Short mmCIF file of C-alpha atoms in Angstrom, two decimals:
data_model
loop_
_atom_site.label_atom_id
_atom_site.label_comp_id
_atom_site.label_asym_id
_atom_site.label_seq_id
_atom_site.Cartn_x
_atom_site.Cartn_y
_atom_site.Cartn_z
CA ASP R 1230 -20.59 8.08 12.86
CA GLY R 1231 -17.33 9.96 13.34
CA GLY R 1232 -15.30 10.80 10.27
CA ILE R 1233 -14.12 13.24 7.68
CA THR R 1234 -16.33 14.36 4.83
CA GLN R 1235 -15.27 16.07 1.65
CA SER R 1236 -17.67 17.48 -0.85
CA PRO R 1237 -18.32 17.28 -3.64
CA LYS R 1238 -16.71 14.04 -4.85
CA TYR R 1239 -16.24 15.44 -8.38
CA LEU R 1240 -15.88 19.13 -9.29
CA PHE R 1241 -15.56 20.68 -12.71
CA ARG R 1242 -14.52 24.29 -13.31
CA LYS R 1243 -13.48 26.53 -16.14
CA GLU R 1244 -9.98 27.95 -16.17
CA GLY R 1245 -9.77 31.32 -14.46
CA GLN R 1246 -12.41 30.57 -11.83
CA ASN R 1247 -11.70 30.16 -8.11
CA VAL R 1248 -13.19 27.07 -6.51
CA THR R 1249 -13.58 26.06 -2.86
CA LEU R 1250 -13.33 22.48 -1.65
CA SER R 1251 -15.07 21.55 1.57
CA CYS R 1252 -13.63 19.47 4.42
CA GLU R 1253 -15.50 18.77 7.64
CA GLN R 1254 -14.59 16.49 10.55
CA ASN R 1255 -16.52 15.45 13.65
CA LEU R 1256 -13.62 13.64 15.27
CA ASN R 1257 -12.80 16.64 17.48
CA HIS R 1258 -9.30 16.64 16.01
CA ASP R 1259 -7.15 19.70 16.49
CA ALA R 1260 -5.03 19.46 13.33
CA MET R 1261 -6.24 19.39 9.74
CA TYR R 1262 -4.33 19.02 6.47
CA TRP R 1263 -4.81 19.41 2.72
CA TYR R 1264 -2.86 17.24 0.27
CA ARG R 1265 -2.72 17.07 -3.47
CA GLN R 1266 -2.30 13.75 -5.29
CA ASP R 1267 -1.27 13.43 -8.93
CA PRO R 1268 -1.12 10.10 -10.82
CA GLY R 1269 1.88 8.00 -9.88
CA GLN R 1270 2.99 10.39 -7.14
CA GLY R 1271 2.81 10.48 -3.40
CA LEU R 1272 0.83 12.98 -1.41
CA ARG R 1273 2.08 16.56 -1.37
CA LEU R 1274 1.16 18.90 1.47
CA ILE R 1275 -0.60 22.13 0.51
CA TYR R 1276 -1.60 23.71 3.84
CA TYR R 1277 -2.08 22.57 7.41
CA SER R 1278 -3.66 23.94 10.55
CA GLN R 1279 -2.83 22.85 14.11
CA ILE R 1280 -5.38 25.06 15.81
CA VAL R 1281 -8.38 27.26 15.00
CA ASN R 1282 -7.49 30.60 13.38
CA ASP R 1283 -3.98 29.45 12.54
CA PHE R 1284 -2.57 27.72 9.47
CA GLN R 1285 0.79 27.13 7.82
CA LYS R 1286 1.95 26.70 4.23
CA GLY R 1287 2.99 23.27 3.15
CA ASP R 1288 5.32 22.33 0.32
CA ILE R 1289 3.10 23.47 -2.57
CA ALA R 1290 0.95 26.33 -1.21
CA GLU R 1291 1.25 28.66 -4.23
CA GLY R 1292 -2.14 29.25 -5.87
CA TYR R 1293 -4.11 27.95 -2.86
CA SER R 1294 -5.67 29.56 0.21
CA VAL R 1295 -7.33 28.20 3.36
CA SER R 1296 -9.22 29.34 6.43
CA ARG R 1297 -9.79 27.70 9.82
CA GLU R 1298 -12.59 29.60 11.54
CA LYS R 1299 -14.04 26.51 13.20
CA LYS R 1300 -12.36 23.44 14.61
CA GLU R 1301 -14.37 21.07 12.46
CA SER R 1302 -13.95 22.86 9.12
CA PHE R 1303 -10.93 23.56 6.90
CA PRO R 1304 -11.97 24.69 3.39
CA LEU R 1305 -9.43 24.94 0.59
CA THR R 1306 -9.74 27.51 -2.22
CA VAL R 1307 -8.00 26.74 -5.48
CA THR R 1308 -7.39 30.13 -7.07
CA SER R 1309 -6.94 31.04 -10.70
CA ALA R 1310 -3.25 31.56 -9.89
CA GLN R 1311 -2.74 27.79 -9.51
CA LYS R 1312 -1.17 26.82 -12.84
CA ASN R 1313 -2.12 23.15 -12.88
CA PRO R 1314 -5.16 22.69 -10.61
CA THR R 1315 -6.53 19.41 -12.00
CA ALA R 1316 -5.80 16.80 -9.34
CA PHE R 1317 -7.22 14.64 -6.56
CA TYR R 1318 -7.43 16.61 -3.30
CA LEU R 1319 -7.35 14.90 0.06
CA CYS R 1320 -8.18 16.36 3.47
CA ALA R 1321 -6.88 14.74 6.66
CA SER R 1322 -7.15 15.34 10.37
CA ARG R 1323 -5.11 14.32 13.42
CA ASP R 1324 -5.71 14.21 17.13
CA GLY R 1325 -3.20 16.38 19.01
CA SER R 1326 -1.85 13.48 21.03
CA SER R 1327 -1.05 11.23 18.05
CA TYR R 1328 0.85 11.35 14.76
CA GLU R 1329 -1.80 9.33 12.96
CA GLN R 1330 -3.58 11.22 10.20
CA TYR R 1331 -7.00 10.10 8.99
CA PHE R 1332 -8.15 10.94 5.48
CA GLY R 1333 -11.43 11.93 3.90
CA PRO R 1334 -12.70 10.34 0.66
CA GLY R 1335 -11.18 13.05 -1.57
CA THR R 1336 -12.42 15.49 -4.19
CA ARG R 1337 -11.40 15.13 -7.84
CA LEU R 1338 -11.11 18.56 -9.39
CA THR R 1339 -11.00 18.97 -13.16
CA VAL R 1340 -10.30 22.37 -14.67
CA THR R 1341 -10.70 22.87 -18.39
CA GLY G 959 14.22 17.95 2.72
CA GLN G 960 13.28 14.51 3.94
CA GLN G 961 12.48 11.94 1.27
CA LEU G 962 11.18 8.41 1.33
CA ASN G 963 12.04 5.75 -1.24
CA GLN G 964 9.33 3.15 -1.52
CA SER G 965 9.82 -0.09 -3.40
CA PRO G 966 8.82 -1.84 -5.45
CA GLN G 967 6.96 0.76 -7.52
CA SER G 968 4.44 -1.88 -8.57
CA MET G 969 3.98 -5.61 -8.33
CA PHE G 970 1.68 -8.32 -9.51
CA ILE G 971 0.31 -10.85 -7.12
CA GLN G 972 -1.36 -14.18 -7.47
CA GLU G 973 -4.00 -15.07 -4.94
CA GLY G 974 -2.41 -16.85 -2.01
CA GLU G 975 1.08 -15.35 -2.44
CA ASP G 976 2.88 -13.41 0.27
CA VAL G 977 3.79 -9.81 -0.58
CA SER G 978 6.58 -7.58 0.74
CA MET G 979 7.31 -3.90 0.27
CA ASN G 980 9.55 -1.42 2.02
CA CYS G 981 10.39 2.21 2.54
CA THR G 982 13.82 3.71 3.19
CA SER G 983 14.93 7.15 4.18
CA SER G 984 18.14 9.04 4.63
CA SER G 985 16.64 10.59 7.76
CA ILE G 986 15.68 9.07 11.08
CA PHE G 987 11.97 8.84 11.80
CA ASN G 988 10.13 8.41 15.09
CA THR G 989 6.88 7.23 13.55
CA TRP G 990 6.09 5.06 10.55
CA LEU G 991 2.56 4.75 9.15
CA TRP G 992 1.27 2.43 6.44
CA TYR G 993 -1.83 3.28 4.40
CA LYS G 994 -3.83 1.58 1.67
CA GLN G 995 -5.70 3.53 -1.00
CA ASP G 996 -8.39 2.09 -3.27
CA PRO G 997 -8.99 3.82 -6.63
CA GLY G 998 -10.79 7.15 -6.22
CA GLU G 999 -10.83 6.94 -2.41
CA GLY G 1000 -8.86 8.39 0.45
CA PRO G 1001 -6.01 6.41 2.05
CA VAL G 1002 -6.97 4.23 5.01
CA LEU G 1003 -4.54 3.79 7.90
CA LEU G 1004 -3.45 0.16 8.23
CA ILE G 1005 -0.68 0.13 10.82
CA ALA G 1006 1.15 2.69 13.00
CA LEU G 1007 4.66 2.05 14.35
CA TYR G 1008 6.26 4.11 17.10
CA LYS G 1009 9.34 2.22 18.30
CA ALA G 1010 12.50 0.98 16.56
CA GLY G 1011 12.35 -2.76 16.09
CA GLU G 1012 8.57 -2.83 16.69
CA LEU G 1013 6.65 -5.52 14.79
CA THR G 1014 2.88 -4.97 14.57
CA SER G 1015 0.17 -7.05 12.87
CA ASN G 1016 -3.29 -6.19 11.62
CA GLY G 1017 -4.88 -9.41 10.35
CA ARG G 1018 -2.80 -10.69 7.44
CA LEU G 1019 -0.68 -7.54 7.43
CA THR G 1020 2.54 -7.20 9.40
CA ALA G 1021 4.74 -4.11 9.52
CA GLN G 1022 8.09 -3.53 11.11
CA PHE G 1023 9.90 -0.37 12.25
CA GLY G 1024 13.51 -0.84 11.15
CA ILE G 1025 16.14 -0.95 13.87
CA THR G 1026 18.09 1.91 12.27
CA ARG G 1027 14.87 4.02 12.30
CA LYS G 1028 15.47 4.78 8.61
CA ASP G 1029 13.30 2.04 7.14
CA SER G 1030 10.06 0.14 7.47
CA PHE G 1031 8.61 -2.99 5.91
CA LEU G 1032 5.09 -4.19 5.17
CA ASN G 1033 4.21 -7.82 4.53
CA ILE G 1034 0.88 -9.20 3.38
CA SER G 1035 0.41 -12.93 3.84
CA ALA G 1036 -1.81 -15.16 1.71
CA SER G 1037 -2.98 -12.30 -0.52
CA ILE G 1038 -6.57 -12.09 -1.72
CA PRO G 1039 -8.05 -10.12 -4.66
CA SER G 1040 -9.24 -7.26 -2.46
CA ASP G 1041 -5.64 -6.56 -1.44
CA VAL G 1042 -5.12 -4.75 -4.77
CA GLY G 1043 -4.61 -1.02 -4.44
CA ILE G 1044 -1.87 1.43 -3.65
CA TYR G 1045 0.10 1.10 -0.42
CA PHE G 1046 1.80 4.18 0.98
CA CYS G 1047 4.36 4.48 3.72
CA ALA G 1048 4.69 7.71 5.67
CA GLY G 1049 7.31 8.75 8.18
CA GLN G 1050 7.52 11.54 10.71
CA SER G 1051 10.20 12.85 13.00
CA TYR G 1052 9.38 15.01 16.00
CA GLY G 1053 8.09 18.46 15.11
CA ASN G 1054 8.16 17.76 11.37
CA LYS G 1055 5.51 17.10 8.79
CA LEU G 1056 4.50 13.64 7.68
CA VAL G 1057 6.49 12.57 4.60
CA PHE G 1058 4.91 10.11 2.14
CA GLY G 1059 6.46 7.56 -0.17
CA ALA G 1060 5.32 7.48 -3.83
CA GLY G 1061 3.38 4.28 -3.23
CA THR G 1062 3.49 0.61 -4.26
CA ILE G 1063 0.77 -0.44 -6.71
CA LEU G 1064 -0.47 -3.95 -6.12
CA ARG G 1065 -2.15 -5.65 -9.09
CA VAL G 1066 -3.57 -9.12 -9.65
CA LYS G 1067 -1.91 -11.44 -12.17
CA SER G 1068 -4.36 -12.55 -14.84
#
């Protein structure tokens, strides 16, 4: 089955700790994206990558970091510098020939 | 930057009713996408529109790409309980990032 997987579904961390969220796709898509969703708001772009070993900051990149060492993987690290990290994080991917983005099931991160 | 205004913010439906929602922008878009999100899940792509004036259906859902290229509409006919959720529009112009509306929350009237 082709798709995007995010793990874990729920993640709990203490303030001051870095945490890495996983995103894997087997759709052979070139582009991958990370979004943050807060209650009552639309999706805000954190980082995106259009090709392996290259990535760009989105609208709210401060306090986050990413890597793209493999086509199928785009992990997101939420660092201790992110002031308000508790949110629902969504990963998406897109085939290079289309504008359609497909989303994973999301990871809900709670930092206390 | 580009912004999308999605309305209504929320609405209540009774089973069997038709539902309409829309998105407007001050910018021209070349692509409009409509997604549905169930609680705690990722958004699922419902309909993609690529041409001004285009009208596309997916079952009971119909979406239109506005002729001015600054708006899009989604209609749901004969709603059923599983239609509840959050509906997002998203627009993209060439070379730019996808921009999302804030969503329309669909709830069932009790």
